[in-house]
Coordinates of C-alpha atoms and ligand atoms in Angstrom, one line a residue:
M1 CA -37.6 24.1 25.9
S2 CA -37.9 20.4 26.8
E3 CA -34.9 18.3 27.9
P4 CA -33.2 16.3 25.1
E5 CA -34.4 12.7 25.2
R6 CA -31.3 10.9 24.1
R7 CA -27.8 11.2 25.6
V8 CA -24.5 10.2 24.0
D9 CA -20.9 10.5 25.1
L10 CA -19.8 11.7 21.7
F11 CA -21.8 13.4 18.9
V12 CA -19.8 13.7 15.7
I13 CA -21.1 16.2 13.1
G14 CA -19.9 14.9 9.7
A15 CA -19.1 11.4 8.5
G16 CA -16.1 12.1 6.5
S17 CA -12.4 11.0 6.9
G18 CA -11.9 12.6 10.3
G19 CA -15.4 12.0 11.8
V20 CA -15.7 8.4 10.8
R21 CA -12.3 7.5 12.3
A22 CA -13.0 9.4 15.5
A23 CA -16.4 7.8 15.9
R24 CA -15.1 4.3 15.4
I25 CA -12.2 4.6 17.7
A26 CA -14.2 6.4 20.4
A27 CA -16.9 3.6 20.2
G28 CA -14.1 1.1 20.5
Y29 CA -13.1 2.7 23.9
G30 CA -16.7 2.1 25.0
A31 CA -18.2 5.5 24.3
R32 CA -21.9 5.8 23.1
V33 CA -21.4 7.5 19.8
M34 CA -23.8 9.1 17.3
V35 CA -22.6 10.5 14.0
A36 CA -24.8 12.8 11.7
E37 CA -24.2 13.1 8.0
E38 CA -26.2 15.4 5.8
Y39 CA -25.0 13.9 2.4
R40 CA -23.2 10.6 2.1
V41 CA -21.2 8.6 4.6
G42 CA -17.5 8.6 3.7
G43 CA -17.4 12.4 3.1
T44 CA -15.4 14.3 0.5
C45 CA -12.5 11.9 0.1
V46 CA -14.6 8.8 -0.6
I47 CA -17.6 10.4 -2.3
R48 CA -16.3 13.4 -4.3
G49 CA -12.6 13.7 -3.6
C50 CA -9.5 11.5 -3.5
V51 CA -11.1 8.2 -4.5
P52 CA -13.3 9.2 -7.5
K53 CA -10.6 11.5 -8.7
K54 CA -7.9 8.8 -8.5
L55 CA -10.2 6.5 -10.5
L56 CA -10.5 9.1 -13.2
V57 CA -6.7 9.6 -13.0
Y58 CA -6.2 5.9 -13.8
A59 CA -8.7 6.2 -16.7
A60 CA -6.9 9.3 -18.1
R61 CA -3.5 7.6 -18.0
F62 CA -4.5 4.9 -20.4
G63 CA -4.4 7.5 -23.2
D64 CA -0.6 7.8 -22.8
A65 CA -0.2 4.1 -22.3
F66 CA -1.8 3.3 -25.6
E67 CA 0.4 5.8 -27.4
D68 CA 3.6 4.6 -25.6
A69 CA 2.9 1.0 -26.4
A70 CA 3.7 1.5 -30.1
G71 CA 7.4 2.0 -29.4
F72 CA 7.5 -1.3 -27.6
G73 CA 6.1 -3.1 -30.6
W74 CA 2.4 -3.1 -29.9
T75 CA -0.2 -2.4 -32.5
A76 CA -3.9 -2.3 -31.6
A77 CA -7.1 -0.9 -33.1
A78 CA -7.5 2.8 -32.2
P79 CA -8.8 2.9 -28.6
V80 CA -12.3 4.3 -28.0
F81 CA -13.1 5.9 -24.6
D82 CA -16.6 5.8 -23.2
W83 CA -17.2 8.4 -20.4
A84 CA -20.6 7.0 -19.4
T85 CA -18.9 3.6 -18.6
L86 CA -16.2 5.2 -16.6
I87 CA -18.7 7.3 -14.5
A88 CA -21.1 4.4 -14.0
N89 CA -18.3 2.1 -12.8
K90 CA -16.8 4.8 -10.6
D91 CA -20.2 5.5 -9.0
R92 CA -20.7 1.7 -8.3
E93 CA -17.3 1.6 -6.6
I94 CA -18.2 4.7 -4.5
A95 CA -21.5 3.2 -3.5
R96 CA -19.6 0.0 -2.4
L97 CA -17.2 2.0 -0.3
E98 CA -20.0 4.0 1.3
A99 CA -21.8 0.8 2.2
A100 CA -18.5 -0.5 3.7
Y101 CA -18.0 2.6 5.7
M102 CA -21.5 2.3 7.1
A103 CA -21.0 -1.3 7.9
T104 CA -17.8 -0.6 9.8
L105 CA -19.4 2.1 11.8
G106 CA -22.4 -0.1 12.5
K107 CA -20.1 -3.0 13.7
A108 CA -18.3 -0.6 16.0
G109 CA -21.7 0.3 17.6
V110 CA -21.9 3.8 16.2
E111 CA -25.4 5.1 15.4
I112 CA -25.5 6.9 12.1
V113 CA -28.2 9.5 11.5
K114 CA -28.8 10.9 8.0
S115 CA -29.4 14.5 8.8
R116 CA -27.8 17.9 9.0
A117 CA -26.8 18.6 12.6
V118 CA -26.3 21.9 14.3
L119 CA -25.3 23.0 17.7
E120 CA -27.9 24.5 20.0
D121 CA -25.4 25.0 22.8
A122 CA -22.1 23.4 23.9
K123 CA -23.8 20.2 24.9
T124 CA -26.9 20.0 22.7
V125 CA -27.1 19.1 19.0
R126 CA -30.2 19.4 16.9
L127 CA -31.0 17.0 14.0
E128 CA -32.5 19.1 11.3
A129 CA -34.2 16.1 9.6
T130 CA -36.4 15.4 12.6
G131 CA -35.9 18.3 15.0
E132 CA -34.7 15.9 17.7
R133 CA -32.3 17.3 20.2
I134 CA -29.5 15.2 21.5
R135 CA -27.5 15.8 24.7
A136 CA -23.8 15.1 24.1
E137 CA -21.0 15.1 26.7
H138 CA -18.5 15.8 23.8
V139 CA -19.1 17.1 20.3
L140 CA -16.7 16.7 17.5
I141 CA -17.1 19.0 14.5
A142 CA -15.8 17.3 11.4
T143 CA -17.8 19.1 8.7
G144 CA -14.9 19.5 6.2
A145 CA -14.9 22.1 3.5
T146 CA -16.8 23.0 0.4
P147 CA -15.7 24.3 -3.0
S148 CA -16.1 28.0 -3.5
L149 CA -16.6 29.6 -6.9
G150 CA -15.3 32.9 -5.6
P151 CA -16.8 36.3 -6.3
T152 CA -19.9 36.5 -8.4
I153 CA -19.0 37.1 -12.0
P154 CA -21.4 37.3 -15.0
G155 CA -22.3 33.8 -16.0
I156 CA -21.2 32.2 -12.7
E157 CA -24.3 30.0 -12.8
H158 CA -22.6 28.1 -15.7
V159 CA -19.5 27.3 -13.7
I160 CA -19.0 23.9 -12.1
S161 CA -16.8 22.7 -9.3
S162 CA -15.0 19.4 -8.8
N163 CA -18.2 18.1 -7.4
E164 CA -20.1 18.4 -10.7
A165 CA -17.0 17.5 -12.8
L166 CA -17.3 14.0 -11.4
H167 CA -20.9 13.7 -12.7
L168 CA -20.8 15.3 -16.1
E169 CA -23.1 13.7 -18.6
A170 CA -20.5 13.6 -21.3
L171 CA -16.8 14.3 -21.6
P172 CA -16.5 17.9 -22.7
A173 CA -14.5 18.4 -25.9
R174 CA -13.0 21.7 -24.5
V175 CA -12.6 22.4 -20.8
L176 CA -11.5 25.5 -19.0
V177 CA -10.2 24.9 -15.5
Q178 CA -9.6 28.0 -13.3
G179 CA -7.2 27.5 -10.4
G180 CA -3.6 26.7 -9.6
S181 CA -4.2 24.3 -6.7
Y182 CA -3.5 20.6 -6.8
I183 CA -7.2 19.9 -7.6
A184 CA -7.2 22.3 -10.6
V185 CA -4.0 20.7 -11.9
E186 CA -5.3 17.2 -11.4
F187 CA -8.6 17.8 -13.2
A188 CA -6.8 19.6 -16.0
S189 CA -4.6 16.4 -16.4
I190 CA -7.6 14.1 -16.2
F191 CA -9.5 15.9 -19.0
A192 CA -6.5 16.3 -21.1
G193 CA -5.7 12.6 -20.7
L194 CA -9.2 11.6 -21.7
G195 CA -8.9 13.7 -24.9
S196 CA -10.4 17.1 -24.0
Q197 CA -8.7 20.3 -25.1
V198 CA -7.8 21.9 -21.8
S199 CA -7.0 25.5 -20.8
L200 CA -5.8 26.1 -17.2
V201 CA -6.2 29.6 -16.1
Y202 CA -4.6 30.9 -12.9
R203 CA -4.4 34.4 -11.5
G204 CA -0.8 34.0 -10.0
E205 CA 2.4 33.8 -11.9
N206 CA 2.7 30.0 -11.7
I207 CA 0.6 27.0 -10.7
L208 CA 0.9 25.0 -7.4
R209 CA 1.6 27.9 -5.1
G210 CA 3.4 26.8 -2.0
F211 CA 5.3 24.0 -3.8
D212 CA 9.0 24.1 -4.6
D213 CA 9.5 26.6 -7.4
E214 CA 11.4 24.2 -9.6
V215 CA 8.6 21.7 -9.2
R216 CA 6.1 24.3 -10.3
Q217 CA 8.2 25.2 -13.4
H218 CA 8.8 21.6 -14.3
L219 CA 5.2 20.6 -13.9
R220 CA 4.0 23.5 -15.9
A221 CA 6.4 22.6 -18.8
E222 CA 5.2 19.0 -18.7
L223 CA 1.5 20.0 -18.7
E224 CA 2.2 22.2 -21.7
K225 CA 4.0 19.3 -23.5
R226 CA 0.8 17.4 -23.1
G227 CA -1.1 20.1 -24.8
I228 CA -2.6 21.9 -21.8
H229 CA -2.8 25.6 -22.5
V230 CA -1.6 27.2 -19.2
I231 CA -2.6 30.8 -18.9
T232 CA -1.2 32.5 -15.8
G233 CA -1.7 36.1 -14.6
N234 CA -5.4 35.9 -15.6
T235 CA -8.8 35.3 -14.0
V236 CA -12.1 34.4 -15.6
A237 CA -14.0 37.7 -15.6
A238 CA -17.2 36.4 -17.3
V239 CA -18.7 33.2 -18.8
E240 CA -20.9 33.8 -21.7
P241 CA -23.2 31.1 -23.0
C242 CA -23.0 30.7 -26.9
G243 CA -25.5 28.1 -27.8
K244 CA -24.5 24.9 -26.1
H245 CA -21.0 26.2 -25.5
F246 CA -19.4 29.0 -23.5
T247 CA -17.0 31.8 -24.1
A248 CA -14.9 32.6 -21.1
H249 CA -13.7 36.2 -21.0
L250 CA -10.3 36.5 -19.2
S251 CA -9.2 39.5 -17.2
G252 CA -6.3 40.0 -19.7
G253 CA -8.7 40.3 -22.7
L254 CA -8.3 36.8 -24.0
Q255 CA -11.4 34.7 -24.9
V256 CA -11.5 31.0 -24.5
A257 CA -14.2 28.8 -26.0
A258 CA -15.2 25.8 -23.7
D259 CA -17.9 23.2 -23.3
A260 CA -17.3 23.1 -19.6
V261 CA -15.9 25.7 -17.2
M262 CA -14.7 24.4 -13.9
F263 CA -13.4 26.5 -11.0
A264 CA -11.1 25.0 -8.3
I265 CA -10.1 28.1 -6.5
G266 CA -10.5 27.2 -2.9
R267 CA -12.4 25.2 -0.3
P268 CA -13.4 27.3 2.7
P269 CA -14.1 25.4 5.9
N270 CA -17.8 24.4 6.5
V271 CA -18.4 26.6 9.5
R272 CA -21.6 28.5 8.5
G273 CA -24.9 27.8 10.1
L274 CA -23.5 25.3 12.5
G275 CA -24.5 27.3 15.6
L276 CA -20.8 27.9 16.4
E277 CA -21.4 31.5 17.5
T278 CA -24.3 30.4 19.9
A279 CA -22.0 27.8 21.4
G280 CA -19.1 30.3 21.6
V281 CA -16.7 28.4 19.3
R282 CA -14.0 30.7 18.0
I283 CA -13.0 30.9 14.3
A284 CA -9.3 31.4 13.5
A285 CA -8.0 34.0 11.1
N286 CA -7.7 31.5 8.3
G287 CA -11.5 30.8 8.5
G288 CA -11.1 27.4 10.2
I289 CA -12.3 26.5 13.7
A290 CA -9.5 27.5 16.1
V291 CA -8.2 24.4 18.0
D292 CA -5.3 23.6 20.3
D293 CA -2.8 20.8 19.8
Y294 CA -5.4 18.2 21.0
S295 CA -8.1 19.6 18.5
Q296 CA -10.1 21.2 21.3
T297 CA -11.9 24.4 20.4
S298 CA -12.3 27.4 22.5
V299 CA -15.2 25.6 24.2
P300 CA -14.4 22.8 26.5
G301 CA -16.1 19.6 25.3
I302 CA -16.3 20.7 21.7
F303 CA -13.5 19.5 19.4
A304 CA -12.9 19.9 15.7
V305 CA -10.7 17.9 13.3
G306 CA -10.0 17.8 9.5
D307 CA -10.6 20.4 6.8
V308 CA -13.0 22.5 9.0
T309 CA -9.9 23.4 11.1
N310 CA -8.0 24.4 8.0
R311 CA -4.7 23.0 9.2
I312 CA -3.4 20.7 6.5
N313 CA -6.4 19.7 4.3
L314 CA -5.6 16.1 3.4
T315 CA -7.4 12.9 4.2
P316 CA -4.6 11.2 6.2
V317 CA -4.2 14.3 8.3
A318 CA -8.0 14.4 9.1
I319 CA -7.9 10.7 9.9
R320 CA -4.9 11.1 12.2
E321 CA -6.5 14.1 13.9
G322 CA -9.8 12.1 14.4
H323 CA -7.9 9.2 15.8
A324 CA -5.8 11.4 18.2
F325 CA -8.9 13.1 19.4
A326 CA -10.5 9.7 20.3
D327 CA -7.3 8.5 22.0
T328 CA -7.0 11.7 24.0
V329 CA -10.6 12.1 25.1
F330 CA -11.9 8.4 25.4
G331 CA -8.7 6.3 25.5
G332 CA -6.9 8.1 28.2
K333 CA -3.9 8.6 25.9
P334 CA -3.3 12.3 25.3
T335 CA -2.1 12.4 21.7
R336 CA -0.9 15.4 19.6
V337 CA -0.7 15.2 15.8
D338 CA 2.6 16.2 14.4
H339 CA 1.9 18.3 11.3
A340 CA 5.5 18.5 10.2
N341 CA 7.0 16.7 7.2
V342 CA 3.6 15.5 5.8
P343 CA 4.3 13.8 2.5
T344 CA 1.8 14.6 -0.2
A345 CA 1.2 13.9 -3.9
V346 CA -0.4 15.7 -6.8
F347 CA -2.0 13.2 -9.1
S348 CA -1.3 15.3 -12.2
E349 CA 0.3 13.9 -15.3
P350 CA 3.1 13.6 -14.5
E351 CA 2.7 13.2 -10.8
V352 CA 4.3 15.3 -8.1
G353 CA 5.5 13.9 -4.7
T354 CA 6.8 16.2 -2.0
V355 CA 7.8 16.2 1.6
G356 CA 9.5 18.7 3.9
L357 CA 10.8 22.1 3.0
T358 CA 10.9 23.7 -0.4
E359 CA 14.2 25.3 -1.5
A360 CA 12.9 28.7 -0.6
Q361 CA 11.7 27.6 2.8
A362 CA 15.0 25.8 3.5
L363 CA 16.9 28.9 2.6
A364 CA 14.8 31.1 4.8
E365 CA 14.8 28.6 7.8
I366 CA 18.2 27.0 7.5
G367 CA 20.3 29.2 5.2
D368 CA 23.2 26.8 4.6
V369 CA 21.6 24.3 2.2
D370 CA 22.9 21.9 -0.4
V371 CA 20.7 21.2 -3.3
Y372 CA 21.0 17.9 -5.1
R373 CA 18.9 17.8 -8.3
T374 CA 18.7 15.8 -11.4
S375 CA 16.4 15.9 -14.4
F376 CA 16.5 13.2 -17.0
R377 CA 14.5 11.3 -19.6
P378 CA 13.0 8.2 -18.0
M379 CA 14.0 4.9 -19.5
K380 CA 10.5 4.1 -20.7
A381 CA 10.5 7.3 -22.8
T382 CA 13.5 6.1 -24.8
L383 CA 11.4 3.5 -26.7
S384 CA 8.1 5.2 -26.4
G385 CA 9.5 8.4 -27.7
R386 CA 7.5 10.5 -25.3
D387 CA 8.9 14.0 -24.7
T388 CA 9.0 14.0 -20.9
T389 CA 11.6 14.4 -18.1
I390 CA 11.7 13.5 -14.5
L391 CA 12.8 15.9 -11.8
L392 CA 14.3 14.6 -8.5
K393 CA 15.5 17.1 -5.9
L394 CA 16.9 16.7 -2.4
L395 CA 17.5 19.6 0.0
V396 CA 20.2 19.0 2.6
D397 CA 21.0 21.0 5.7
A398 CA 24.7 21.6 5.2
A399 CA 25.5 21.8 8.9
T400 CA 23.8 18.5 10.0
D401 CA 23.7 16.7 6.6
R402 CA 20.0 16.0 7.3
V403 CA 17.7 15.7 4.3
V404 CA 15.1 18.4 4.9
G405 CA 13.1 18.2 1.7
C406 CA 12.5 16.0 -1.3
H407 CA 10.6 16.9 -4.4
I408 CA 9.8 14.6 -7.3
V409 CA 7.9 15.2 -10.6
G410 CA 7.5 12.0 -12.7
E411 CA 5.8 8.7 -12.9
G412 CA 5.4 7.1 -9.5
A413 CA 6.2 10.2 -7.6
G414 CA 3.4 9.7 -5.1
E415 CA 4.4 6.2 -4.3
M416 CA 8.1 7.2 -4.0
I417 CA 7.4 10.1 -1.6
Q418 CA 5.5 7.9 0.8
L419 CA 8.7 6.0 1.5
V420 CA 11.1 9.0 1.4
G421 CA 8.7 10.6 3.9
I422 CA 9.6 7.9 6.4
A423 CA 13.3 8.6 6.0
V424 CA 12.8 12.4 6.3
R425 CA 10.7 12.1 9.4
M426 CA 13.3 9.8 10.9
G427 CA 16.0 12.5 10.3
A428 CA 17.9 10.6 7.7
T429 CA 21.1 12.3 6.5
K430 CA 22.3 12.6 3.0
A431 CA 25.0 10.0 4.0
D432 CA 22.2 7.6 4.9
F433 CA 20.7 8.1 1.4
D434 CA 24.2 7.6 -0.1
T435 CA 24.9 4.3 1.7
T436 CA 21.5 2.9 0.7
M437 CA 22.0 0.6 -2.2
A438 CA 20.3 1.6 -5.4
V439 CA 17.4 -0.3 -6.9
H440 CA 18.3 -0.6 -10.5
P441 CA 17.0 0.2 -13.0
T442 CA 14.5 2.6 -11.5
A443 CA 14.0 6.4 -11.5
A444 CA 14.1 6.4 -7.7
E445 CA 17.7 5.1 -7.6
E446 CA 18.8 8.7 -8.5
L447 CA 17.7 9.6 -4.9
V448 CA 20.6 7.6 -3.6
T449 CA 23.2 8.2 -6.3
M450 CA 23.3 12.0 -6.6
R451 CA 26.8 12.8 -5.4
Q452 CA 27.5 16.4 -6.3
P453 CA 25.3 19.3 -5.2
S454 CA 24.0 21.4 -8.0
M455 CA 23.9 24.3 -5.7
R456 CA 25.5 25.1 -2.3
H457 CA 23.6 28.0 -0.6
R458 CA 25.7 29.7 2.1
R459 CA 24.5 32.5 4.3
K460 CA 27.9 34.1 4.5
A461 CA 28.4 33.9 0.7
A462 CA 25.1 35.7 0.2
E463 CA 26.0 38.6 2.6
Ligands
FAD1 C1 -11.5 16.8 -5.7 C2 -10.8 16.5 -4.4 C3 -9.7 15.7 -4.5 C4 -9.0 15.4 -3.3 N1 -7.9 14.6 -3.4 C5 -7.2 14.3 -2.3 C6 -6.1 13.4 -2.3 O1 -5.8 12.9 -3.4 N2 -5.5 13.1 -1.1 C7 -5.9 13.7 0.0 O2 -5.2 13.4 1.1 N3 -6.9 14.5 0.1 C8 -7.6 14.9 -1.0 N4 -8.6 15.7 -0.9 C9 -8.9 16.3 0.4 C10 -9.7 15.4 1.3 O3 -10.9 15.0 0.6 C11 -10.1 16.1 2.6 O4 -8.9 16.6 3.1 C12 -10.8 15.2 3.5 O5 -11.9 14.6 3.0 C13 -11.1 15.9 4.8 O6 -11.8 15.1 5.7 P1 -12.8 15.8 6.8 O7 -13.3 14.7 7.7 O8 -12.3 17.0 7.4 O9 -14.1 16.3 5.9 P2 -15.0 15.6 4.8 O10 -14.4 14.4 4.3 O11 -15.2 16.7 3.8 O12 -16.3 15.2 5.6 C14 -17.2 16.2 6.1 C15 -18.6 15.6 6.1 O13 -19.4 16.4 6.9 C16 -20.7 16.5 6.3 N5 -21.3 17.7 6.9 C17 -21.0 19.0 6.7 N6 -21.8 19.8 7.5 C18 -22.6 18.9 8.2 C19 -23.7 19.1 9.1 N7 -23.9 20.3 9.6 N8 -24.4 18.0 9.5 C20 -24.1 16.8 9.1 N9 -23.1 16.5 8.2 C21 -22.4 17.6 7.7 C22 -20.4 16.6 4.8 O14 -21.5 16.2 4.0 C23 -19.2 15.6 4.7 O15 -19.7 14.3 4.4 C24 -9.4 16.0 -2.1 C25 -10.5 16.8 -2.0 C26 -11.2 17.1 -3.2 C27 -12.4 18.0 -3.2

């Protein structure tokens, strides 16, 4: 085989959150960088993840806002929602962002190739669009993850993932969402907010596995108050077309009629067909590419960041990993990413914000834990009449007084947890929270005014 014609210092496979950041920073250090993207520059977050989803979340929340306005004296003609306008406007914004990403990469001197790229060996990448082979001193795999529809069931061809949900031709009157993850819960909230009748089907006993149990219970109750039919302990066994509609047959025997059936049941890392075996790159037990603290794979010179490594699958984490890789390899600054205490939000209605340990984790890891919790009707709901409550919860290590976890369900939870995340990472104690002056009147002020623990867990007492 002939020698590759072009040579680069870094070849990045995948122009998503992690790949784009790594490419730009590496180029800034003077590296010759090429990035290949098989779909659209920006990756999942920009094209079919966080950004389009959040735009739909904003759209969905107007439903409640119109209803709530009446209690504050507003009367207006009955609002009419137009799905086509929302999708067209959303698509325009995504195209703008994609162009901005391409411009930023271009300005940084990164060459973008619109092609699928695969490894031929540890230092050679082949572009599938042209067959060209590129010699790369370093390769960064940042290929992300893809929605899985799970095992093949009868009628699986009628099931959509979050990708298609963002491009439906019309708002479905009835939607069945299968899954208990944050994506499933968010899309259930979006459709419900826009006026669809929503069923949320999950195989486990409650939604949002891995989150604090009280958060899971609280959110479920809130979703149900908003009319979402949450069906747990069930899976969709078959999807039967009935004219233009579908009947979903659940494992427990229930049948649910729907105009759209969406599964959000997992996003396995994109490792297939990349030539990883040929290059000798090891896959970890969780299905992601195995990497060390510096995102290096089992093959020197080949690195991997973001969802393809299946560490914490969030955009800011992929970005941080991409940046740290570029600093380490091209900037002469070996940088590890700290994956502890990553604050995160679920943009359901109401929102969830969480950082640090859940109560169950705190009990297992620390043992002596004080739980401060409050649940109350937000001030806005007093006039709007909306039946909703906020949950705020702090978990405190009883020995050190450090706040080791914070969990919020309610309006603005995502914004609040970003800031609480700083305090938790800095090792703030409950006393630090207590001496911080409240911002009044807010919901967040309860975080600094909870005086009495609702529960004191003690190892000795439990023995
Ligand atoms: C519906 C949804 C909502 C989400 N919401 C949030 C949120 O609110 N907050 C948050 O933090 N995260 C959210 N995420 C997760 C977030 O999008 C991902 O964690 C993030 O995009 C991961 O970045 P990445 O660089 O690892 O991969 P990606 O952004 O997925 O980028 C990978 C890129 O590689 C390309 N590619 C794959 N294989 C090849 C190949 N062989 N050759 C060339 N190109 C290839 C893909 O086309 C893709 O563009 C959401 C995800 C989804 C699906």
